[in-house]
CSV table of C-alpha atoms in Angstrom, one decimal:
chain,number,residue,atom,x,y,z
A,1,UNK,CA,-43.9,-27.4,-27.4
A,2,UNK,CA,-47.2,-26.9,-29.2
A,3,UNK,CA,-49.5,-23.8,-29.4
A,4,UNK,CA,-52.4,-26.3,-29.2
A,5,UNK,CA,-51.6,-27.5,-25.6
A,6,UNK,CA,-54.4,-26.2,-23.4
A,7,UNK,CA,-56.7,-25.6,-26.3
A,8,UNK,CA,-59.3,-27.5,-28.4
A,9,UNK,CA,-58.1,-29.1,-31.6
A,10,UNK,CA,-58.5,-26.9,-34.7
A,11,UNK,CA,-61.7,-27.4,-36.8
A,12,UNK,CA,-61.4,-30.0,-39.5
A,13,UNK,CA,-63.3,-32.6,-41.4
A,14,UNK,CA,-61.4,-35.5,-43.1
A,15,UNK,CA,-62.7,-38.3,-45.3
A,16,UNK,CA,-62.3,-41.9,-44.4
A,17,UNK,CA,-59.2,-43.7,-45.7
A,18,UNK,CA,-61.3,-45.7,-48.1
A,19,UNK,CA,-65.1,-46.1,-48.7
A,20,UNK,CA,-66.4,-48.6,-46.2
A,21,UNK,CA,-63.3,-48.6,-44.1
A,22,UNK,CA,-63.0,-47.1,-40.6
A,23,UNK,CA,-65.2,-44.1,-39.8
A,24,UNK,CA,-63.8,-40.8,-40.9
A,25,UNK,CA,-62.5,-38.2,-38.4
A,26,UNK,CA,-63.5,-34.6,-37.7
A,27,UNK,CA,-63.0,-32.1,-35.0
A,28,UNK,CA,-66.6,-32.8,-33.9
A,29,UNK,CA,-65.4,-36.3,-32.8
A,30,UNK,CA,-62.9,-34.6,-30.5
A,31,UNK,CA,-65.2,-32.3,-28.7
A,32,UNK,CA,-66.0,-33.3,-25.1
A,33,UNK,CA,-67.2,-35.0,-23.2
A,34,UNK,CA,-65.1,-37.9,-24.5
A,35,UNK,CA,-65.2,-41.4,-22.8
A,36,UNK,CA,-61.6,-40.9,-21.7
A,37,UNK,CA,-58.3,-39.4,-22.8
A,38,UNK,CA,-57.7,-39.9,-26.6
A,39,UNK,CA,-54.5,-40.0,-28.5
A,40,UNK,CA,-54.5,-38.5,-32.0
A,41,UNK,CA,-51.7,-39.9,-34.2
A,42,UNK,CA,-50.4,-38.4,-37.4
A,43,UNK,CA,-48.7,-41.1,-39.5
A,44,UNK,CA,-47.9,-42.3,-43.1
A,45,UNK,CA,-47.1,-45.6,-44.7
A,46,UNK,CA,-43.9,-44.1,-46.2
A,47,UNK,CA,-42.7,-43.0,-42.7
A,48,UNK,CA,-40.0,-45.4,-41.4
A,49,UNK,CA,-40.3,-44.1,-37.8
A,50,UNK,CA,-44.1,-44.8,-38.0
A,51,UNK,CA,-43.2,-48.5,-38.3
A,52,UNK,CA,-41.0,-48.2,-35.1
A,53,UNK,CA,-43.9,-46.5,-33.3
A,54,UNK,CA,-46.7,-48.8,-34.5
A,55,UNK,CA,-46.3,-51.6,-31.8
A,56,UNK,CA,-47.0,-49.0,-29.1
A,57,UNK,CA,-50.2,-47.8,-30.8
A,58,UNK,CA,-51.3,-51.5,-31.1
A,59,UNK,CA,-50.5,-51.9,-27.4
A,60,UNK,CA,-52.7,-48.9,-26.5
A,61,UNK,CA,-55.5,-50.3,-28.7
A,62,UNK,CA,-55.3,-53.8,-27.1
A,63,UNK,CA,-55.5,-52.0,-23.7
A,64,UNK,CA,-58.8,-50.4,-24.8
A,65,UNK,CA,-57.5,-46.9,-25.5
A,66,UNK,CA,-59.4,-45.4,-28.5
A,67,UNK,CA,-56.5,-44.4,-30.8
A,68,UNK,CA,-57.6,-41.9,-33.5
A,69,UNK,CA,-55.5,-41.6,-36.6
A,70,UNK,CA,-54.8,-39.0,-39.3
A,71,UNK,CA,-53.0,-40.4,-42.3
A,72,UNK,CA,-50.7,-37.7,-43.7
A,73,UNK,CA,-49.8,-37.1,-47.3
A,74,UNK,CA,-50.3,-40.7,-48.3
A,75,UNK,CA,-52.0,-42.7,-50.9
A,76,UNK,CA,-55.1,-44.6,-49.5
A,77,UNK,CA,-54.0,-47.9,-51.0
A,78,UNK,CA,-50.5,-47.6,-49.4
A,79,UNK,CA,-52.0,-46.7,-46.0
A,80,UNK,CA,-54.4,-49.6,-46.2
A,81,UNK,CA,-51.6,-52.0,-47.0
A,82,UNK,CA,-49.6,-50.6,-44.1
A,83,UNK,CA,-52.5,-51.3,-41.7
A,84,UNK,CA,-53.0,-54.8,-43.2
A,85,UNK,CA,-49.3,-55.6,-42.7
A,86,UNK,CA,-48.8,-54.1,-39.2
A,87,UNK,CA,-52.3,-54.1,-37.7
A,88,UNK,CA,-54.9,-51.4,-37.3
A,89,UNK,CA,-54.9,-49.7,-33.9
A,90,UNK,CA,-57.3,-46.9,-34.9
A,91,UNK,CA,-61.0,-46.6,-34.0
A,92,UNK,CA,-61.4,-43.6,-36.4
A,93,UNK,CA,-59.1,-42.7,-39.3
A,94,UNK,CA,-59.1,-39.6,-41.4
A,95,UNK,CA,-57.2,-39.0,-44.6
A,96,UNK,CA,-55.2,-35.7,-44.8
A,97,UNK,CA,-53.8,-36.2,-48.3
A,98,UNK,CA,-52.9,-32.6,-49.0
A,99,UNK,CA,-51.6,-32.1,-45.4
A,100,UNK,CA,-53.7,-29.0,-44.6
A,101,UNK,CA,-55.1,-30.4,-41.3
A,102,UNK,CA,-51.6,-31.3,-40.2
A,103,UNK,CA,-50.5,-27.7,-40.8
A,104,UNK,CA,-53.4,-26.4,-38.6
A,105,UNK,CA,-52.3,-28.8,-35.8
A,106,UNK,CA,-48.7,-27.6,-36.1
A,107,UNK,CA,-47.3,-30.9,-37.3
A,108,UNK,CA,-43.9,-30.6,-38.9
A,109,UNK,CA,-43.2,-34.3,-39.5
A,110,UNK,CA,-44.6,-37.7,-38.9
A,111,UNK,CA,-45.2,-39.4,-36.6
A,112,UNK,CA,-46.6,-37.0,-34.1
A,113,UNK,CA,-49.0,-37.7,-31.4
A,114,UNK,CA,-51.3,-35.5,-29.4
A,115,UNK,CA,-53.3,-36.5,-26.3
A,116,UNK,CA,-56.7,-34.9,-25.6
A,117,UNK,CA,-58.4,-35.0,-22.3
A,118,UNK,CA,-62.1,-35.9,-21.7
A,119,UNK,CA,-63.1,-32.3,-22.5
A,120,UNK,CA,-61.3,-32.5,-25.9
A,121,UNK,CA,-58.5,-30.2,-24.7
A,122,UNK,CA,-55.0,-30.9,-26.1
A,123,UNK,CA,-52.8,-31.8,-23.1
A,124,UNK,CA,-49.7,-33.2,-24.6
A,125,UNK,CA,-47.8,-33.4,-27.9
A,126,UNK,CA,-44.9,-35.7,-28.9
A,127,UNK,CA,-43.0,-35.3,-32.1
A,128,UNK,CA,-41.3,-38.5,-33.2
A,129,UNK,CA,-41.9,-42.2,-32.8
A,130,UNK,CA,-43.5,-43.2,-29.6
A,131,UNK,CA,-41.1,-45.8,-28.1
A,132,UNK,CA,-41.8,-48.2,-25.3
A,133,UNK,CA,-40.1,-45.8,-22.9
A,134,UNK,CA,-42.3,-42.8,-24.0
A,135,UNK,CA,-45.3,-45.1,-23.7
A,136,UNK,CA,-44.4,-46.1,-20.1
A,137,UNK,CA,-43.0,-42.8,-18.9
A,138,UNK,CA,-45.2,-40.2,-20.6
A,139,UNK,CA,-48.3,-41.7,-22.2
A,140,UNK,CA,-49.5,-44.1,-19.5
A,141,UNK,CA,-49.2,-41.5,-16.7
A,142,UNK,CA,-51.1,-39.0,-18.8
A,143,UNK,CA,-53.8,-41.5,-19.6
A,144,UNK,CA,-54.2,-42.1,-15.8
A,145,UNK,CA,-54.1,-38.4,-15.0
A,146,UNK,CA,-56.8,-37.5,-17.5
A,147,UNK,CA,-59.0,-40.6,-17.1
């Protein structure tokens, strides 16, 4: 469970992963109305379960779902290399190098994914790697429900 479910995401402003890379991410980007439900994924290049989860994020992106990312306690060069190797599913990506934003969200390990509805309200949280089963049984129905 998460104390954020039913509430707006906490206030934050994160820098872009690297200058000239994907747009940075802030809580202002998560305030409604949004074009549809939006997953926010906390991840790191050093996180083995993040590699397991990554194909599901890529699948969402291919299906037109705007996946937002927060890179957690990572070096920008390592995170960029991860995305080059495995693909980049993110439309916006913030860098939380010290991990302060993750603490405000209640993250206790990566990967963790939150789903926000069109109004920017957190509706769901999943701790751990998103597997094909989680994508099919949890995420897809939630995307339809909050579309």
